[in-house]
Structure formats: structure tokens, C-alpha cells
PDB file of C-alpha atoms in Angstrom:
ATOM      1  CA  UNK P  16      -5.887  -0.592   4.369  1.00 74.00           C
ATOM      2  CA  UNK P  17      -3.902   2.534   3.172  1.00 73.00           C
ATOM      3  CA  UNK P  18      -5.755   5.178   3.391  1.00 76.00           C
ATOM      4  CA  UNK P  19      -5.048   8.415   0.993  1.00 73.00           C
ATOM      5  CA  UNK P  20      -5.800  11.950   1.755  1.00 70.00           C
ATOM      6  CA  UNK P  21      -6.144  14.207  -1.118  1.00 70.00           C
ATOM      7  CA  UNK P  22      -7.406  17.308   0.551  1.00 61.00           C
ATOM      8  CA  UNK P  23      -7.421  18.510   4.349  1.00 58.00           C
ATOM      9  CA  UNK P  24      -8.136  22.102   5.496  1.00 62.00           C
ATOM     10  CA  UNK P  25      -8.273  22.985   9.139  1.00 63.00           C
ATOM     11  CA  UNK P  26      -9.461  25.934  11.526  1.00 64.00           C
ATOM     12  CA  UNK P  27      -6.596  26.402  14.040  1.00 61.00           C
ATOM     13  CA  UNK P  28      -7.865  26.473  17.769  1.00 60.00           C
ATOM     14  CA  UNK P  29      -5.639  28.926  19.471  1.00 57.00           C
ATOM     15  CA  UNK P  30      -2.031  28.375  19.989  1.00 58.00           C
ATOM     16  CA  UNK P  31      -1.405  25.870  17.151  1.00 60.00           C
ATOM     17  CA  UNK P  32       0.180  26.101  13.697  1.00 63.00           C
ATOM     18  CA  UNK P  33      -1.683  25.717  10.585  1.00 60.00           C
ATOM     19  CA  UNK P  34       1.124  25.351   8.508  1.00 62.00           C
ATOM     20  CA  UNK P  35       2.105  22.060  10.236  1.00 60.00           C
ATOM     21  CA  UNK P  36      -1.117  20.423   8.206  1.00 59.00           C
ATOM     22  CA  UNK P  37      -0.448  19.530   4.912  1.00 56.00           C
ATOM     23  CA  UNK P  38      -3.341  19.237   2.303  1.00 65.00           C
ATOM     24  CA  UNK P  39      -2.700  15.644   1.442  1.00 72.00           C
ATOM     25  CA  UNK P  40      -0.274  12.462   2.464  1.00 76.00           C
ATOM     26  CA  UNK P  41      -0.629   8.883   3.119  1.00 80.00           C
ATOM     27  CA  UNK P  42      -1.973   7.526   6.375  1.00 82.00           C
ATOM     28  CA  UNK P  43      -1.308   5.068   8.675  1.00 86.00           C
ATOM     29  CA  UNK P  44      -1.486   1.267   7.027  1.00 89.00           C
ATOM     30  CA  UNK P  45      -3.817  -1.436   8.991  1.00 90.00           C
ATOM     31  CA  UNK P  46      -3.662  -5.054   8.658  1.00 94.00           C
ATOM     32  CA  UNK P  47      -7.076  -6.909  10.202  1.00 94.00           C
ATOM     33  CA  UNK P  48      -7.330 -10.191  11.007  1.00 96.00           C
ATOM     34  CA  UNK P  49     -10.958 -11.979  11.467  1.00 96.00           C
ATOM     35  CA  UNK P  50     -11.150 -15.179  13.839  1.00 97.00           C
ATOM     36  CA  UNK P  51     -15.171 -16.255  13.065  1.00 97.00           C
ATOM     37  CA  UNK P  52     -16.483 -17.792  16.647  1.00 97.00           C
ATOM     38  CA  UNK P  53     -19.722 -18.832  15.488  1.00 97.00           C
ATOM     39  CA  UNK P  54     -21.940 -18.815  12.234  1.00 96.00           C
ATOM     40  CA  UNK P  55     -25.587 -20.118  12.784  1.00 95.00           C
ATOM     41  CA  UNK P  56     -28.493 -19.386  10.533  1.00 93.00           C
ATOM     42  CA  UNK P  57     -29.156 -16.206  12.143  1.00 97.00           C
ATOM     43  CA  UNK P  58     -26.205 -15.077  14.535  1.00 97.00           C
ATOM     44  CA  UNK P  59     -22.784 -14.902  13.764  1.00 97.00           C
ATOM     45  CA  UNK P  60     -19.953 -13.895  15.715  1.00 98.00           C
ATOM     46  CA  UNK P  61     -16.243 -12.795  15.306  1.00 98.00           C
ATOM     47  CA  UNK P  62     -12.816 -11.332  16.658  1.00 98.00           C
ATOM     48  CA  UNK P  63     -11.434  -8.942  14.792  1.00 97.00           C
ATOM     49  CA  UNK P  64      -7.978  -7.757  15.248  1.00 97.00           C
ATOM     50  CA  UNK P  65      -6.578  -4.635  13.520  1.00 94.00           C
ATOM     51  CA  UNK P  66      -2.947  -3.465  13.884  1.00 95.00           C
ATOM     52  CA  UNK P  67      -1.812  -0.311  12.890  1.00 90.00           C
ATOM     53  CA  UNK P  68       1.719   0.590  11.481  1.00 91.00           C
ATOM     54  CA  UNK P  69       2.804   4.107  11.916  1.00 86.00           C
ATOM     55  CA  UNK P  70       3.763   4.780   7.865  1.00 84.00           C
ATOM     56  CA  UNK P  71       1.891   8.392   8.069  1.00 77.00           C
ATOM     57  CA  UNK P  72       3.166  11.674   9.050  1.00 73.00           C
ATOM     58  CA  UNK P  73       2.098  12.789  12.462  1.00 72.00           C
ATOM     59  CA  UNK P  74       3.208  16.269  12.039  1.00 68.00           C
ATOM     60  CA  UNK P  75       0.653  16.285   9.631  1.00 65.00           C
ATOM     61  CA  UNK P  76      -2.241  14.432  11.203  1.00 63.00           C
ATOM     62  CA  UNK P  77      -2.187  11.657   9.030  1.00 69.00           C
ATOM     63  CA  UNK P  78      -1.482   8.932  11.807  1.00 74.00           C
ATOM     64  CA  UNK P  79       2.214   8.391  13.062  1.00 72.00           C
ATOM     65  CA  UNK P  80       2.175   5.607  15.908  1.00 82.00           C
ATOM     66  CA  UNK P  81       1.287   2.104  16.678  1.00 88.00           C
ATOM     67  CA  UNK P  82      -2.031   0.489  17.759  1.00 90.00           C
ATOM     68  CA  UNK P  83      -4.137  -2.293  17.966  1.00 95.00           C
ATOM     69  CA  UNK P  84      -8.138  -2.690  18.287  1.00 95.00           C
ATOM     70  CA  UNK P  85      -8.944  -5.890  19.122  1.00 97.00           C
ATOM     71  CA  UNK P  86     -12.725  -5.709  18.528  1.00 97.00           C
ATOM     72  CA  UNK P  87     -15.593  -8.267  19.140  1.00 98.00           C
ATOM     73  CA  UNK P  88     -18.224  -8.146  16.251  1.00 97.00           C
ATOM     74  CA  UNK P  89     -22.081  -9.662  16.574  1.00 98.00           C
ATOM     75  CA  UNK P  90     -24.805  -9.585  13.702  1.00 97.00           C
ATOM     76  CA  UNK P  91     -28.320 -11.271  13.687  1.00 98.00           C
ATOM     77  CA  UNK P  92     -30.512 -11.558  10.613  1.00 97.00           C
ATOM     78  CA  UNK P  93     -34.186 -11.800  11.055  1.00 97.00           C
ATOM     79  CA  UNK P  94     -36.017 -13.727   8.491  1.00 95.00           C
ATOM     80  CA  UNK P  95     -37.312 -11.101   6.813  1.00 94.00           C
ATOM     81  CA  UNK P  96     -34.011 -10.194   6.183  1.00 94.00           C
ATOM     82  CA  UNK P  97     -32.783  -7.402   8.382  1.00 97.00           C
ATOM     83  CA  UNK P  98     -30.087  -7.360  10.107  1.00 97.00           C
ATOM     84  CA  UNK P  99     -28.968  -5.880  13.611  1.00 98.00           C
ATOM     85  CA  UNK P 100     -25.222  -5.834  14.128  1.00 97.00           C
ATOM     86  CA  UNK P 101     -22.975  -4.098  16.595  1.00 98.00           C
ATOM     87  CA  UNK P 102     -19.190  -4.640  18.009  1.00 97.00           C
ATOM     88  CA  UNK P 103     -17.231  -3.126  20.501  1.00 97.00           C
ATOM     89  CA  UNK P 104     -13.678  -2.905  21.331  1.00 97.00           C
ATOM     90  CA  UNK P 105     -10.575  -1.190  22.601  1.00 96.00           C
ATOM     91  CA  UNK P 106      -7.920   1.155  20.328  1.00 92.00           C
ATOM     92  CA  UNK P 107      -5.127   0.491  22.373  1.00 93.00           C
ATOM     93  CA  UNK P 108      -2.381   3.330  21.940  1.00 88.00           C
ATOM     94  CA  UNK P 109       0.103   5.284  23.497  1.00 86.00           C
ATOM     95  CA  UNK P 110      -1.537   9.188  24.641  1.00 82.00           C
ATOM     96  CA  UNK P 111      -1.725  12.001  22.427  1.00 77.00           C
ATOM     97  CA  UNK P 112      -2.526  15.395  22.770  1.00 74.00           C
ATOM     98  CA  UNK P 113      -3.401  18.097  20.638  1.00 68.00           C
ATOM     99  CA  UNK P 114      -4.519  21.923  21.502  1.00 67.00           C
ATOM    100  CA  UNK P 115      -6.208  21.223  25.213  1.00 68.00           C
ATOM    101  CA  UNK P 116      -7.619  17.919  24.098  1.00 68.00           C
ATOM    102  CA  UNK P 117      -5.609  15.080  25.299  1.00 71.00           C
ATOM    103  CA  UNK P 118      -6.227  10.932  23.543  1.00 74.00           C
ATOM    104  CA  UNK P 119      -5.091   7.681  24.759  1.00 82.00           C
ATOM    105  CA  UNK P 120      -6.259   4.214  24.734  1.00 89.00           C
ATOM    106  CA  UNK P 121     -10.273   4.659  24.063  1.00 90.00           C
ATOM    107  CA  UNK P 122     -13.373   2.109  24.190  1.00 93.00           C
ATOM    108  CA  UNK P 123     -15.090   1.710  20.956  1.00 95.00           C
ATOM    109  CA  UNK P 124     -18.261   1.137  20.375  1.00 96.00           C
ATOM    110  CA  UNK P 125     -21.671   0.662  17.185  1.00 97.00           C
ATOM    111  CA  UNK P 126     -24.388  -0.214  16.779  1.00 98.00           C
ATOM    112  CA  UNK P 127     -26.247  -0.705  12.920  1.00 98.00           C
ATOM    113  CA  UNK P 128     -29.124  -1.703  11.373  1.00 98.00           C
ATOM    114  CA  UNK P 129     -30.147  -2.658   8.081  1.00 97.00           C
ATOM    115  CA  UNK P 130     -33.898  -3.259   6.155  1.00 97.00           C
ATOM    116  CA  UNK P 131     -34.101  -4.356   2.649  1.00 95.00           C
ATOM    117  CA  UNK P 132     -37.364  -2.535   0.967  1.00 94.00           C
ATOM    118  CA  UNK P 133     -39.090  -1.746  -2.288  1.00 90.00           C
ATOM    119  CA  UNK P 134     -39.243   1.029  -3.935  1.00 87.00           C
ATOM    120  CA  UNK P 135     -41.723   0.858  -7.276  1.00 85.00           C
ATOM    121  CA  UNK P 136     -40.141  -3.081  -7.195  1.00 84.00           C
ATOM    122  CA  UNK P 137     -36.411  -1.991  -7.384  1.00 86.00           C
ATOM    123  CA  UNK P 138     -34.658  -3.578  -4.131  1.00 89.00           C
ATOM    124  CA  UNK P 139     -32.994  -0.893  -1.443  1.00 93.00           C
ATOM    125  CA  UNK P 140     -31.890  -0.795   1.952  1.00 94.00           C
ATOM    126  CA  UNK P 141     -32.744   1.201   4.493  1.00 96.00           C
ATOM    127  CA  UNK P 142     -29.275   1.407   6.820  1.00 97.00           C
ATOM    128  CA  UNK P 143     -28.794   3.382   9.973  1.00 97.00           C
ATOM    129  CA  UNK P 144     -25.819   3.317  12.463  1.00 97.00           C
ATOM    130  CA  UNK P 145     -24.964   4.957  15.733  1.00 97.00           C
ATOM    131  CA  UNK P 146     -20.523   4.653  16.395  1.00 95.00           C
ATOM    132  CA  UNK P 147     -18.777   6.529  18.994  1.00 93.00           C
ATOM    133  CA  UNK P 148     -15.799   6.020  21.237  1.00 91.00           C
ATOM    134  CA  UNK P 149     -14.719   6.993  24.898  1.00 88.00           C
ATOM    135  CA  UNK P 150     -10.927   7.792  26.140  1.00 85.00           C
ATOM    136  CA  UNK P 151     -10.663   5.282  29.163  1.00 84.00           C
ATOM    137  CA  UNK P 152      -8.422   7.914  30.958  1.00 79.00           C
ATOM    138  CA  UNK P 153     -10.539  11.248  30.519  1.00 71.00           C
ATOM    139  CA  UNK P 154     -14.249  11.969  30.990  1.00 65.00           C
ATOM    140  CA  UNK P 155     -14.352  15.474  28.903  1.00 66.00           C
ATOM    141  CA  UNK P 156     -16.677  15.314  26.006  1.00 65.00           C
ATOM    142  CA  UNK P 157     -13.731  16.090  23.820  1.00 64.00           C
ATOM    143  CA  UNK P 158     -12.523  12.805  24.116  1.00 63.00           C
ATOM    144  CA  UNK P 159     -15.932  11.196  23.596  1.00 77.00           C
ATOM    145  CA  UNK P 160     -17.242  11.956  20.224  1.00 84.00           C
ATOM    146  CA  UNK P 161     -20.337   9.667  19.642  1.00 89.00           C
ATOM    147  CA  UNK P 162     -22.300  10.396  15.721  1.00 94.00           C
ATOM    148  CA  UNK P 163     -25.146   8.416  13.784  1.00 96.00           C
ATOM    149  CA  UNK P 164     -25.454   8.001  10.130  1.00 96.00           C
ATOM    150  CA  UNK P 165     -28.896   7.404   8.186  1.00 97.00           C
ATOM    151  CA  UNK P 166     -28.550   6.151   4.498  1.00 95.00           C
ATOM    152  CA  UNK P 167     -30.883   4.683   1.446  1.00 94.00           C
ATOM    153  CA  UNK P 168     -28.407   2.188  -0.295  1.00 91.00           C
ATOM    154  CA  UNK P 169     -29.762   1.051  -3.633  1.00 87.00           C
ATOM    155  CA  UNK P 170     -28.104  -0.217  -6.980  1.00 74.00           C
ATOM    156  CA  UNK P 171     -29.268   0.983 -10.386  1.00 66.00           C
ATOM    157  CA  UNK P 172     -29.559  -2.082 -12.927  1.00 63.00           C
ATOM    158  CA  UNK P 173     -29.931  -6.173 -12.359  1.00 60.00           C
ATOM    159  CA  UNK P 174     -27.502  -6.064  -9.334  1.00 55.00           C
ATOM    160  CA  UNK P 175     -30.087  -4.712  -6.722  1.00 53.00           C
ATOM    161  CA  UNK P 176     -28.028  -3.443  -2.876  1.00 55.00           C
ATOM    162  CA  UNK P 177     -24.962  -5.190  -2.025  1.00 54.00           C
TER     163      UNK P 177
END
């Protein structure tokens, strides 16, 4: 992945520059590789490994160093056909620190779940997810951001949710 950022704008906690952010860049590149462990009718499991390549500009928040995530991933698919997956890993890179928040090498964690439904007989998904991390060095809650995400996912035509 390469990700793009067209747009950035920041509120400067006290004692840093704005002007080092610039309002768009390239990030970081990732390569992932996925080692599948086990595929059954209902479970499967997998390794993922991600490496990171610093190609971004750090001075400008858009990445800048080296890491690697290996990651375990689980999913299990009920009959009805919803699904419960999660993973967790480790982001393994050198520490960081910006304003009074300081970031190193962090746990990673999620947990998802999906539902397919019917709404007036066109096919949706229900989808919720819960993802967070934790620095394995600090205990603040600055360095322990944990968020959840709720979502209908439908498709308008034949195609019905991917």
C-alpha cells in the first residue's frame, strides 16, 4: 500500500510548529505478506506480516521509519452467515515522540463483526468493529487510543454487499 494524503490540517498543542505539517505528501509504503494456517468450513486462520518502508516525510507526519506488524488473524462464519473475526499483533518500531506524548513498539488489537440482512429484499450488512492499540512501554492513555466503528454496507444494483 501507498497511501496518499491530499489534505491535513492540525491544531498545534503548545510548543510545536504548525508550519512543519504540510497539507499533503506520500506516506510510508507497506508490503503484507499472508501465511493461511488453517481454512475449515467455518474457521480460518492466518499470519500476516506487514513491513513498512520509510518513503514518507516525517517532518511532515506522513510516516518516516521502519516497522513490522506481524499480526495473527482469526474469523468464524456461522451458518447463517455472519461472521466474527478479530487479530492481534505487535507494530514493532523504534520510539517516537511528539509534544508530551511519547510512541514505541505498541500491541494491536480488533475485534469485528458482520450480519448479512434484508432490507425490502435488497441484501446489506450490518458491520461493527472495535480496534485499538497499547504502547508496551507507557501506560498513559495517550498512548492507548482504542475506537469502534458501526456501518450499514449495501450495494445498489444485481451485485448485492461485497
Amino acid at each position: 500500500a501507498l497511501p496518499f494524503l491530499i489534505n491535513q490540517e492540525i491544531q498545534a498543542p503548545t510548543g510545536f510548529d504548525p508550519s512543519r505539517a504540510r497539507s499533503g505528501g506520500v506516506g510510508d509504503v507497506q508490503l503484507s505478506g499472508k501465511l493461511l494456517l488453517h481454512q475449515g468450513a467455518a474457521v480460518r486462520a492466518s499470519l500476516v506480516l506487514p513491513v513498512t518502508f520509510p518513503t514518507g516525510d516525517a517532518g511532515s507526519f506522513f510516516g518516516g521509519e521502519y516497522a513490522i506488524a506481524p499480526t495473527a488473524v482469526a474469523e468464524y462464519q456461522f451458518a447463517s452467515g455472519a461472521r466474527v473475526l478479530g487479530n492481534f499483533g505487535v507494530n514493532l518500531r523504534r520510539e517516537r515522540q511528539l509534544a508530551d506524548v511519547t510512541a514505541g513498539t505498541e500491541l494491536q488489537y480488533s475485534v469485528a463483526a458482520q450480519v448479512p440482512i434484508h432490507i425490502a429484499s435488497a441484501p446489506f450488512n450490518v458491520v461493527g468493529a472495535v480496534f485499538g492499540s497499547a504502547d508496551v512501554e507507557q501506560t498513559s492513555t495517550e498512548t492507548a487510543p482504542l475506537a469502534a466503528i458501526a456501518l450499514l454496507q449495501g450495494c445498489w444494483g444485481d451485485m448485492g454487499p461485497s
